[in-house]
Amino acid sequence: MFRKLDLFIDMDAQERALLRSLLEQSREVPTGTALVKEGEGNEWSYVLITGWAHRHRTLTDGRRQLLNVVLPGDIAALDAHVISPAPASVTTLTACRVAVFAPSQTLQLIAHGPRLAASLLWMTAREEAFLGERLVSLGRRPAIDRVAHLFVELYHRLRLVGLAGNDEFVAPLTLEHVADALGLSVVHASRTFSRLRDMNLLVRRNAQIRILDLPALEARVEFPGLYLRRGLSPGERYLRGPFGPASPTSTPQASEDF
Amino acid sequence: MFRKLDLFIDMDAQERALLRSLLEQSREVPTGTALVKEGEGNEWSYVLITGWAHRHRTLTDGRRQLLNVVLPGDIAALDAHVISPAPASVTTLTACRVAVFAPSQTLQLIAHGPRLAASLLWMTAREEAFLGERLVSLGRRPAIDRVAHLFVELYHRLRLVGLAGNDEFVAPLTLEHVADALGLSVVHASRTFSRLRDMNLLVRRNAQIRILDLPALEARVEFPGLYLRRGLSPGERYLRGPFGPASPTSTPQASEDF
DNA sequence: CGTTACCTTGATATCGTTCAAGTACCGTGG
DNA sequence: CCACGGTACTTGAACGATATCAAGGTAACG
């Protein structure tokens, strides 16, 4: 399984090398490992290379809220370097391969130049957009649309990193995870999946998700998908100008796996 | 009204000057101005100097979700530089004084060195923490606790910038804003305020909020307030080391208004 | 002095929760 | 090969928190 961090802007050779060096020391962790624990001072950040994880908060009485799902290529706890006690936990949902890196390395990345720094900013902003969308779901959408939106979003995110088939993918989430992500009870999450199946929109069998009617699902939730794409924003356009790729040997074009 | 951007790490003279230059060209905008419109390619970012604004998404049928409140000292649409069509709108709630700046200036800031870049990262991460907390509210808290949490958070944020009294502050939010922020109907938001008043916890009269029992409110929502503080995180400790303040003339200490 | 924006209150409806029971599917040990 | 226990899921029934509908009240403002 190869990691596509082409989420970043097109990188020159030097930038690629720097990132590569971060990813070299990776380790394998089992299901259920707490990479970050909320409330504790966390020293490390992670790049998820393979497997799934999730970010979540737990209240004292046991209620839980899943904030986001962390997929291969995503960075977990980048904020660990700037926000002292971690505001949320990060736990693996499957066995994972993760690259661990220290604050000093993040700052090295930033110090290397504005292009990588802006990339980190972009990743963080993307995370924020995910949270915003989820907030719209919890605040203003009925259960069926919340579930629809979650899985349409997952579908697109997984496709981006080559982990989803044409209409199918594996999502190692229990009903409880879905419920905790969407502010529902497990019971109602179950009923909602039944409803989606009966409406011929989406089928969930164990961890297998099959999208039956993507257009219908996207229409339900007004899915623009814009916040997923790596559009050419003003900032990026600017980056290609004044600063430009640091090495003239690299042609600015869609980046490949590396 | 003076702006406290001491949210940033302690800055040296050069860094302060750079920020100052950004804030110099500010303009006054009336209530209800859309600084950013969702779906449109936005070219500008803003530092809010005085007044209130809010970030929000609107669905086609008119349902709205308020994502966050923007207070003096906050940056709005910093992500405009990296995420192309704006994922959410930003609209003023009062007359505001805002400093407008272009993507090029953000990148200048980043390029100036890792300390300012990390500060931007910190502000973005803080935003993300706000969204996460709100998500917990919408997903797992009953109406009364949602309202409690929102106003405790606002209280602390306002205190941080000197805009809240000991137990009182002005919040130019209508019931509709509160309802849209918390995923409630206007009617129920009204009833919930009544309940809070009857329980001697909080009183809202027009735009005036009076906190009657802060400890009780904070206990209800397990308010740690950690994500508000500017704790000395690993990354920050690091910044004081290798890089240090760029100018040796500035003593590293708590920053003042400037 | 009427219009509009904002808020309140009551009555009824609904979506989602909780409680409870039961099924299916493991992996384990006898 | 079967009994066992655990986890994940499903389904039904009753309940409850919040929504919706409807009406009325107050204050600002032209």
XYZ file of C-alpha atoms (C1' of nucleotides) in Angstrom, chain A residues 173-176 186-187 190-191 194 204, chain D residues 7-14 19-20:
20
model
C -16.619 1.238 11.724
C -19.062 -0.442 14.053
C -22.583 0.901 14.418
C -21.391 2.432 17.640
C -26.737 2.727 18.152
C -30.293 1.531 17.795
C -29.126 0.487 12.816
C -32.627 1.483 11.793
C -32.087 -0.421 7.172
C -23.768 -1.980 4.757
C -19.532 -8.682 20.431
C -22.188 -6.782 16.984
C -26.477 -6.156 15.276
C -31.750 -6.143 14.926
C -36.501 -5.410 16.185
C -40.544 -3.961 19.031
C -42.800 -0.947 22.372
C -43.026 3.050 25.268
C -39.818 20.518 16.349
C -43.660 22.667 14.277
